[in-house]
Short mmCIF file of C-alpha atoms in Angstrom, two decimals:
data_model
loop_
_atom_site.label_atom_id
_atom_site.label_comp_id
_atom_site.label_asym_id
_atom_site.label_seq_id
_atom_site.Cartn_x
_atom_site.Cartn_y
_atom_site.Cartn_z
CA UNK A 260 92.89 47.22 149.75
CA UNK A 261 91.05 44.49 151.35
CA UNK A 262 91.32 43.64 155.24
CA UNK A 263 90.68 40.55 156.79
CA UNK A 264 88.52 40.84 160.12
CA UNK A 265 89.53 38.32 163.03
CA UNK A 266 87.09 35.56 163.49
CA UNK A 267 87.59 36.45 167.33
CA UNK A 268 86.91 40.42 166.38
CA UNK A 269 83.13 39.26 164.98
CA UNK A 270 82.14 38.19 168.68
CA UNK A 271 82.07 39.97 171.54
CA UNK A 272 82.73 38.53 174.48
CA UNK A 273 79.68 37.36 177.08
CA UNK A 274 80.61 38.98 180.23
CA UNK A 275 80.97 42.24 177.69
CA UNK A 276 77.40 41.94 176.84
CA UNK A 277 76.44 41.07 180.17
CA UNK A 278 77.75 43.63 181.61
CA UNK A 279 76.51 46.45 179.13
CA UNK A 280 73.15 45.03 179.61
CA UNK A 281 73.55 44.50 183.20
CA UNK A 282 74.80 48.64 183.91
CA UNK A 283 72.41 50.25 181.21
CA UNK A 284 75.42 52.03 179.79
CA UNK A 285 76.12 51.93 175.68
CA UNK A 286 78.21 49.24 174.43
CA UNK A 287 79.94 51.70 172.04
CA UNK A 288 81.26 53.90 174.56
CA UNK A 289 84.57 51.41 175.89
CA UNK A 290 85.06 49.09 173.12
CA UNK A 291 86.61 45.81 174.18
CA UNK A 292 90.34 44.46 173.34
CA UNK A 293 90.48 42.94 170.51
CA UNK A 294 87.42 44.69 168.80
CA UNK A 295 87.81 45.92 165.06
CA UNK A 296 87.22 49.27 163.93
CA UNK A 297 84.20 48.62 161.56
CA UNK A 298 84.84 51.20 158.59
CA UNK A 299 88.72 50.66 158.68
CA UNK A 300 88.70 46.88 159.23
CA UNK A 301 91.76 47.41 161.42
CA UNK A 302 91.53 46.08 165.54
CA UNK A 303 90.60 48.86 167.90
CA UNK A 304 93.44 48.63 169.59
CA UNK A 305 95.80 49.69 166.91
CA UNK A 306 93.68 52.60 166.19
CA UNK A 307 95.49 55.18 167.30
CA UNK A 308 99.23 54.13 166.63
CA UNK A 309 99.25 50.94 164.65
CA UNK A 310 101.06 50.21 161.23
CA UNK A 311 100.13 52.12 158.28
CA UNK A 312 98.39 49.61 156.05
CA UNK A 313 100.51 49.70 152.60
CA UNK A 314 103.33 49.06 155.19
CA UNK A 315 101.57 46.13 156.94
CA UNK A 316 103.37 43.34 156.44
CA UNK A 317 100.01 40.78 156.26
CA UNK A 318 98.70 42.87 153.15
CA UNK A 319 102.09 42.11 151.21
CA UNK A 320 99.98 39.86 148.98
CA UNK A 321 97.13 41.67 148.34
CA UNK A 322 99.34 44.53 147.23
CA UNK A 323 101.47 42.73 144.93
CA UNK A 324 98.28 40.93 143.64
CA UNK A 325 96.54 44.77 142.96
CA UNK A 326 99.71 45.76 141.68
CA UNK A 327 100.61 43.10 139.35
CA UNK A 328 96.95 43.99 138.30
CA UNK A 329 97.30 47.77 137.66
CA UNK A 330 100.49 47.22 135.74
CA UNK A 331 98.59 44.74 133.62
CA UNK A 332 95.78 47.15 132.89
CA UNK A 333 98.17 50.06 132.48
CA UNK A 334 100.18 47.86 130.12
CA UNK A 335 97.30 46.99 127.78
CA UNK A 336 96.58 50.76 127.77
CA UNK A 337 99.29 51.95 126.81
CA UNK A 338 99.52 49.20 123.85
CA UNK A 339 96.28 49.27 122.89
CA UNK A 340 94.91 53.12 123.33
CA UNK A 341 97.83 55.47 123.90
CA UNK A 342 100.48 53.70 122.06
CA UNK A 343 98.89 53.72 119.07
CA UNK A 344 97.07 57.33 119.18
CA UNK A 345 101.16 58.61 120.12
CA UNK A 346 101.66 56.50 116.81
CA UNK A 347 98.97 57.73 114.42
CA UNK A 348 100.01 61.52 115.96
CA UNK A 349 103.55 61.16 115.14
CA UNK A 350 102.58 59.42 111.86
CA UNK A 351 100.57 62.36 110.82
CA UNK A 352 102.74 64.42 111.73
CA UNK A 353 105.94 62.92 109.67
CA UNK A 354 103.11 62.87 106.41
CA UNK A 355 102.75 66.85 107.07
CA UNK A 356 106.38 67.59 107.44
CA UNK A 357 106.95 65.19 104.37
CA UNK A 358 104.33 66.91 102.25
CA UNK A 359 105.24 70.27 102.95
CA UNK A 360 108.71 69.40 102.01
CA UNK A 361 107.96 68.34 99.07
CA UNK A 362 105.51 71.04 98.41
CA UNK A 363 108.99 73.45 99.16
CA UNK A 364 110.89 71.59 96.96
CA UNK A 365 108.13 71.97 94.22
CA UNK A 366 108.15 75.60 94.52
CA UNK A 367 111.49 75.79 94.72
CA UNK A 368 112.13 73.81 91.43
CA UNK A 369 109.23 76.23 89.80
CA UNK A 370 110.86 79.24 90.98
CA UNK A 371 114.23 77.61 90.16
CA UNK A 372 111.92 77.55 86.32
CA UNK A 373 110.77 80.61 86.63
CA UNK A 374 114.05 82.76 87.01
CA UNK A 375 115.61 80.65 84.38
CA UNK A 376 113.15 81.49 82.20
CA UNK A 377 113.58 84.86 82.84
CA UNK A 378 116.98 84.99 82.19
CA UNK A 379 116.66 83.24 78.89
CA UNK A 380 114.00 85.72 77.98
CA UNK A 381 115.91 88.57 79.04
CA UNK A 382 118.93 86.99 77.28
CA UNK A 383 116.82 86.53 74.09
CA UNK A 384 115.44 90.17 74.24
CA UNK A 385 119.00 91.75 74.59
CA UNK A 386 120.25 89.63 72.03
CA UNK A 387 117.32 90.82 69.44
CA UNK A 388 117.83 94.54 70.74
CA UNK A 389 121.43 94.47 69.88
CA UNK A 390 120.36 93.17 66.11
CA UNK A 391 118.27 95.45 65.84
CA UNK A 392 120.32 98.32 66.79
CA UNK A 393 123.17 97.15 64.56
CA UNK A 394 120.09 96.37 61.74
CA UNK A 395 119.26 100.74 61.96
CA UNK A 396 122.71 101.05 62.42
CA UNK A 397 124.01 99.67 59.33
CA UNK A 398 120.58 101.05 57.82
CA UNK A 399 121.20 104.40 58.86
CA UNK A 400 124.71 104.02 57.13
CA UNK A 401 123.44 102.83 54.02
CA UNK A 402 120.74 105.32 53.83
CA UNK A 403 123.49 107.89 54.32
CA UNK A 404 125.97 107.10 52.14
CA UNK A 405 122.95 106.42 49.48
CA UNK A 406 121.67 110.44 50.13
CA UNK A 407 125.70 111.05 49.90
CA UNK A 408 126.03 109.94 46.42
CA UNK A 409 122.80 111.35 45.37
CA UNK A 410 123.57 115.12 46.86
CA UNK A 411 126.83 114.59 45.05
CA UNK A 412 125.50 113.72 41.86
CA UNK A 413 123.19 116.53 42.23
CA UNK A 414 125.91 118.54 42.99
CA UNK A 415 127.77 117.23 40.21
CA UNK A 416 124.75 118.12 37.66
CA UNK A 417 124.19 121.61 38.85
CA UNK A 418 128.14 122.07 38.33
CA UNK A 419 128.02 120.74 34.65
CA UNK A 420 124.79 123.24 34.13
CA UNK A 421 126.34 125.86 35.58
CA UNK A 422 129.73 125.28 33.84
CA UNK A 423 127.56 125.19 30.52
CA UNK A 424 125.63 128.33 31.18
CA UNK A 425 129.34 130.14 32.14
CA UNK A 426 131.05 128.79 28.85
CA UNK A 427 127.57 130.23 26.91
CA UNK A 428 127.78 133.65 28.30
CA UNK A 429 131.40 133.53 27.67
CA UNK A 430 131.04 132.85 24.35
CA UNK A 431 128.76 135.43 24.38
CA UNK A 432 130.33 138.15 26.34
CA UNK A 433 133.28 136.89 23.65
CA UNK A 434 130.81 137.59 20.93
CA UNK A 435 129.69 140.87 22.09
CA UNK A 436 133.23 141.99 22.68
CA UNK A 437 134.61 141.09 19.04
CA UNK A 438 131.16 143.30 17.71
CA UNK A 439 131.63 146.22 20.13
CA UNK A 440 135.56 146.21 19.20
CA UNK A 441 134.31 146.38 15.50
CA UNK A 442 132.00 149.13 16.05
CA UNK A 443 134.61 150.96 18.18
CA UNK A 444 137.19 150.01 15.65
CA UNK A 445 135.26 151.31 12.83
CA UNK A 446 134.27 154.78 14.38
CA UNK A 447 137.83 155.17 15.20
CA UNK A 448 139.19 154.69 11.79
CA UNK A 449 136.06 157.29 10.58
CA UNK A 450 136.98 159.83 12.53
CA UNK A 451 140.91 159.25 11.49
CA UNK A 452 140.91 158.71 7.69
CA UNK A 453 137.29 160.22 7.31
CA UNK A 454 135.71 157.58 5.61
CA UNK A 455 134.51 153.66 6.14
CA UNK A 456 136.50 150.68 6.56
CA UNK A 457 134.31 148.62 7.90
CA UNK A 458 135.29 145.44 5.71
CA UNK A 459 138.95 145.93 7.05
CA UNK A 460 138.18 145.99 10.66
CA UNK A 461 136.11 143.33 10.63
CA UNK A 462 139.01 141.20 8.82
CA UNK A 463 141.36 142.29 11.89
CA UNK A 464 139.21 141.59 14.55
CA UNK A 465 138.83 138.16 13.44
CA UNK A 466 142.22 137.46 13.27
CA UNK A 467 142.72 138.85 16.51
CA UNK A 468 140.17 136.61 17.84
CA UNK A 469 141.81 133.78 15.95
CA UNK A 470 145.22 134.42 17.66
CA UNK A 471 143.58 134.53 20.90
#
Protein backbone atom coordinates (compact mmCIF):
# COMPACT_ATOMS: atom_id res chain seq x y z
CA UNK A 1 0.00 0.00 0.00
CA UNK A 2 0.92 3.48 -0.68
CA UNK A 3 0.38 6.44 1.93
CA UNK A 4 0.06 9.87 1.22
CA UNK A 5 2.18 12.22 3.63
CA UNK A 6 0.44 15.66 4.62
CA UNK A 7 1.93 18.60 2.91
CA UNK A 8 1.70 20.18 6.56
CA UNK A 9 3.54 16.78 8.02
CA UNK A 10 6.81 17.69 5.56
CA UNK A 11 7.41 21.01 7.68
CA UNK A 12 7.99 21.45 10.96
CA UNK A 13 6.90 24.18 12.55
CA UNK A 14 9.45 27.40 13.36
CA UNK A 15 9.02 27.90 16.96
CA UNK A 16 9.68 23.80 16.94
CA UNK A 17 13.00 24.36 15.46
CA UNK A 18 13.63 27.29 17.40
CA UNK A 19 13.14 25.95 20.27
CA UNK A 20 15.18 22.60 19.76
CA UNK A 21 17.96 24.77 18.70
CA UNK A 22 17.39 27.29 21.29
CA UNK A 23 17.44 24.31 24.51
CA UNK A 24 20.22 22.02 22.89
CA UNK A 25 17.90 19.08 23.36
CA UNK A 26 17.23 16.46 20.19
CA UNK A 27 14.44 17.20 18.00
CA UNK A 28 13.54 13.47 17.87
CA UNK A 29 12.93 13.06 21.39
CA UNK A 30 9.01 14.95 21.57
CA UNK A 31 7.86 14.87 18.11
CA UNK A 32 5.39 17.61 17.30
CA UNK A 33 1.44 17.20 16.51
CA UNK A 34 0.87 16.57 13.41
CA UNK A 35 4.32 14.94 12.54
CA UNK A 36 4.35 11.62 10.38
CA UNK A 37 5.92 8.55 11.36
CA UNK A 38 8.63 8.31 8.56
CA UNK A 39 8.81 4.40 7.86
CA UNK A 40 4.94 3.92 8.31
CA UNK A 41 3.83 7.10 6.51
CA UNK A 42 1.05 7.32 9.10
CA UNK A 43 0.84 10.90 11.52
CA UNK A 44 2.55 10.49 14.86
CA UNK A 45 -0.25 11.02 16.56
CA UNK A 46 -2.16 8.01 15.49
CA UNK A 47 0.74 5.89 16.26
CA UNK A 48 -0.22 4.21 18.98
CA UNK A 49 -4.09 3.67 18.51
CA UNK A 50 -5.05 4.85 15.07
CA UNK A 51 -6.98 2.85 12.27
CA UNK A 52 -5.50 -0.17 10.90
CA UNK A 53 -4.57 0.76 7.35
CA UNK A 54 -6.55 -1.94 5.07
CA UNK A 55 -9.44 -0.55 7.24
CA UNK A 56 -8.66 3.16 6.58
CA UNK A 57 -11.21 4.51 4.87
CA UNK A 58 -8.78 7.13 2.62
CA UNK A 59 -6.87 3.96 1.16
CA UNK A 60 -10.32 2.52 -0.21
CA UNK A 61 -8.97 3.34 -3.67
CA UNK A 62 -5.70 2.28 -3.62
CA UNK A 63 -6.94 -1.08 -2.42
CA UNK A 64 -9.50 -1.66 -4.90
CA UNK A 65 -6.99 -0.34 -7.55
CA UNK A 66 -4.18 -3.22 -6.14
CA UNK A 67 -6.89 -5.51 -6.00
CA UNK A 68 -8.53 -5.17 -9.24
CA UNK A 69 -4.77 -5.60 -10.20
CA UNK A 70 -3.96 -8.92 -8.42
CA UNK A 71 -7.15 -10.45 -9.68
CA UNK A 72 -6.08 -9.43 -13.15
CA UNK A 73 -2.66 -11.02 -12.82
CA UNK A 74 -4.07 -14.03 -10.99
CA UNK A 75 -6.63 -14.32 -13.79
CA UNK A 76 -4.13 -14.41 -16.66
CA UNK A 77 -2.31 -17.07 -14.58
CA UNK A 78 -4.53 -19.21 -14.15
CA UNK A 79 -5.56 -19.02 -18.06
CA UNK A 80 -2.44 -18.89 -19.35
CA UNK A 81 0.03 -21.17 -16.99
CA UNK A 82 -2.06 -23.29 -14.64
CA UNK A 83 -5.11 -23.73 -16.66
CA UNK A 84 -3.57 -25.20 -19.28
CA UNK A 85 -0.74 -27.41 -17.40
CA UNK A 86 -4.27 -28.77 -15.17
CA UNK A 87 -5.35 -29.35 -18.93
CA UNK A 88 -2.40 -31.10 -20.57
CA UNK A 89 -2.27 -33.24 -16.94
CA UNK A 90 -5.75 -34.33 -17.16
CA UNK A 91 -5.32 -34.81 -20.94
CA UNK A 92 -2.52 -37.17 -20.40
CA UNK A 93 -3.97 -38.68 -18.08
CA UNK A 94 -7.46 -39.59 -20.00
CA UNK A 95 -4.75 -40.87 -23.12
CA UNK A 96 -3.22 -43.37 -20.32
CA UNK A 97 -6.46 -44.58 -18.94
CA UNK A 98 -7.70 -44.80 -22.67
CA UNK A 99 -4.67 -46.76 -23.80
CA UNK A 100 -4.54 -49.08 -21.11
CA UNK A 101 -8.11 -49.84 -21.74
CA UNK A 102 -7.69 -50.67 -24.81
CA UNK A 103 -4.53 -52.51 -24.18
CA UNK A 104 -7.14 -54.70 -21.54
CA UNK A 105 -9.49 -55.11 -24.04
CA UNK A 106 -6.73 -56.42 -26.47
CA UNK A 107 -5.65 -58.96 -24.09
CA UNK A 108 -8.79 -59.79 -23.22
CA UNK A 109 -9.97 -60.48 -26.86
CA UNK A 110 -6.46 -62.60 -27.25
CA UNK A 111 -7.12 -64.53 -24.25
CA UNK A 112 -10.82 -64.62 -25.25
CA UNK A 113 -8.61 -66.38 -28.73
CA UNK A 114 -6.60 -68.21 -26.89
CA UNK A 115 -9.08 -70.38 -24.73
CA UNK A 116 -11.19 -70.79 -27.77
CA UNK A 117 -8.58 -72.17 -29.44
CA UNK A 118 -7.98 -74.41 -26.87
CA UNK A 119 -11.18 -75.72 -26.70
CA UNK A 120 -11.37 -76.37 -30.38
CA UNK A 121 -8.09 -78.15 -30.12
CA UNK A 122 -9.05 -80.09 -27.26
CA UNK A 123 -12.40 -80.72 -29.04
CA UNK A 124 -10.50 -81.83 -32.20
CA UNK A 125 -8.09 -84.13 -30.19
CA UNK A 126 -11.02 -85.96 -28.35
CA UNK A 127 -12.83 -86.25 -31.39
CA UNK A 128 -9.66 -88.03 -33.25
CA UNK A 129 -9.04 -90.14 -29.94
CA UNK A 130 -12.48 -91.48 -30.02
CA UNK A 131 -11.83 -92.57 -33.95
CA UNK A 132 -9.15 -93.95 -33.19
CA UNK A 133 -10.25 -96.01 -30.38
CA UNK A 134 -13.31 -97.19 -32.32
CA UNK A 135 -10.58 -97.59 -35.56
CA UNK A 136 -8.48 -100.55 -32.96
CA UNK A 137 -11.68 -101.32 -31.80
CA UNK A 138 -13.32 -102.50 -34.81
CA UNK A 139 -9.62 -103.64 -35.80
CA UNK A 140 -9.21 -105.66 -32.91
CA UNK A 141 -12.65 -107.28 -33.86
CA UNK A 142 -11.78 -108.00 -37.24
CA UNK A 143 -8.46 -109.34 -36.41
CA UNK A 144 -10.32 -111.63 -34.01
CA UNK A 145 -12.90 -112.97 -35.75
CA UNK A 146 -10.21 -113.37 -38.79
CA UNK A 147 -7.79 -115.68 -36.14
CA UNK A 148 -11.44 -117.25 -35.24
CA UNK A 149 -12.07 -118.64 -38.57
CA UNK A 150 -8.55 -119.57 -39.15
CA UNK A 151 -8.16 -121.66 -35.62
CA UNK A 152 -11.42 -123.16 -36.78
CA UNK A 153 -10.39 -124.16 -40.04
CA UNK A 154 -7.34 -125.48 -38.51
CA UNK A 155 -9.35 -127.17 -36.24
CA UNK A 156 -11.49 -128.36 -38.87
CA UNK A 157 -8.33 -129.86 -40.90
CA UNK A 158 -6.75 -131.61 -38.00
CA UNK A 159 -10.38 -133.23 -37.44
CA UNK A 160 -10.64 -134.47 -41.14
CA UNK A 161 -6.80 -135.89 -40.66
CA UNK A 162 -7.50 -137.33 -37.69
CA UNK A 163 -10.91 -138.79 -38.80
CA UNK A 164 -8.84 -140.24 -41.86
CA UNK A 165 -6.05 -141.73 -39.84
CA UNK A 166 -9.06 -143.39 -37.35
CA UNK A 167 -11.07 -144.81 -40.43
CA UNK A 168 -7.30 -146.25 -41.73
CA UNK A 169 -6.50 -148.01 -38.59
CA UNK A 170 -9.98 -149.17 -38.51
CA UNK A 171 -9.82 -150.62 -41.59
CA UNK A 172 -6.86 -151.99 -40.45
CA UNK A 173 -7.56 -153.21 -37.03
CA UNK A 174 -10.73 -154.63 -39.36
CA UNK A 175 -8.14 -156.23 -41.53
CA UNK A 176 -6.10 -157.71 -38.89
CA UNK A 177 -9.15 -159.04 -37.13
CA UNK A 178 -10.70 -160.94 -40.28
CA UNK A 179 -6.74 -162.58 -40.65
CA UNK A 180 -6.33 -163.40 -36.94
CA UNK A 181 -10.08 -164.91 -36.97
CA UNK A 182 -8.81 -167.01 -40.01
CA UNK A 183 -5.79 -168.18 -38.37
CA UNK A 184 -7.73 -168.87 -35.15
CA UNK A 185 -10.47 -170.33 -37.24
CA UNK A 186 -8.21 -172.58 -39.05
CA UNK A 187 -6.24 -174.00 -35.96
CA UNK A 188 -9.52 -174.64 -34.44
CA UNK A 189 -10.94 -176.71 -37.16
CA UNK A 190 -7.17 -178.65 -37.15
CA UNK A 191 -7.30 -179.57 -33.96
CA UNK A 192 -11.21 -180.73 -34.41
CA UNK A 193 -11.34 -182.66 -37.72
CA UNK A 194 -7.44 -183.16 -37.78
CA UNK A 195 -6.71 -181.84 -40.96
CA UNK A 196 -6.74 -178.28 -43.07
CA UNK A 197 -9.55 -176.27 -44.13
CA UNK A 198 -8.08 -173.37 -44.69
CA UNK A 199 -9.96 -172.57 -48.10
CA UNK A 200 -13.31 -172.99 -46.10
CA UNK A 201 -12.59 -170.63 -43.36
CA UNK A 202 -11.40 -168.15 -45.32
CA UNK A 203 -14.80 -168.37 -47.48
CA UNK A 204 -16.74 -167.86 -43.99
CA UNK A 205 -14.91 -165.18 -42.70
CA UNK A 206 -15.57 -163.20 -45.67
CA UNK A 207 -19.01 -163.59 -45.60
CA UNK A 208 -19.10 -162.76 -42.13
CA UNK A 209 -17.34 -159.65 -42.87
CA UNK A 210 -19.75 -159.08 -45.73
CA UNK A 211 -22.82 -159.33 -43.38
CA UNK A 212 -21.25 -157.03 -41.07
Amino acid sequence: MFFVTPAYAEEAPAGTAETGAGTGTDTHAAPAAGDVHTETGVPAEHHGGGVFPPFDSTTYASQLLWLAITFVVFFVLMQKVIAPRIGNILEQRHNRISQDLDEASRLKAEADADVAAYEAELAAARAKSNAIGTAARDAAKLKAEADRKAVEAGLAEKLKAAEGRIADIKAKAFADVGTIAEETATAVVEQLIGTSAKADVAAAVADIKKGA
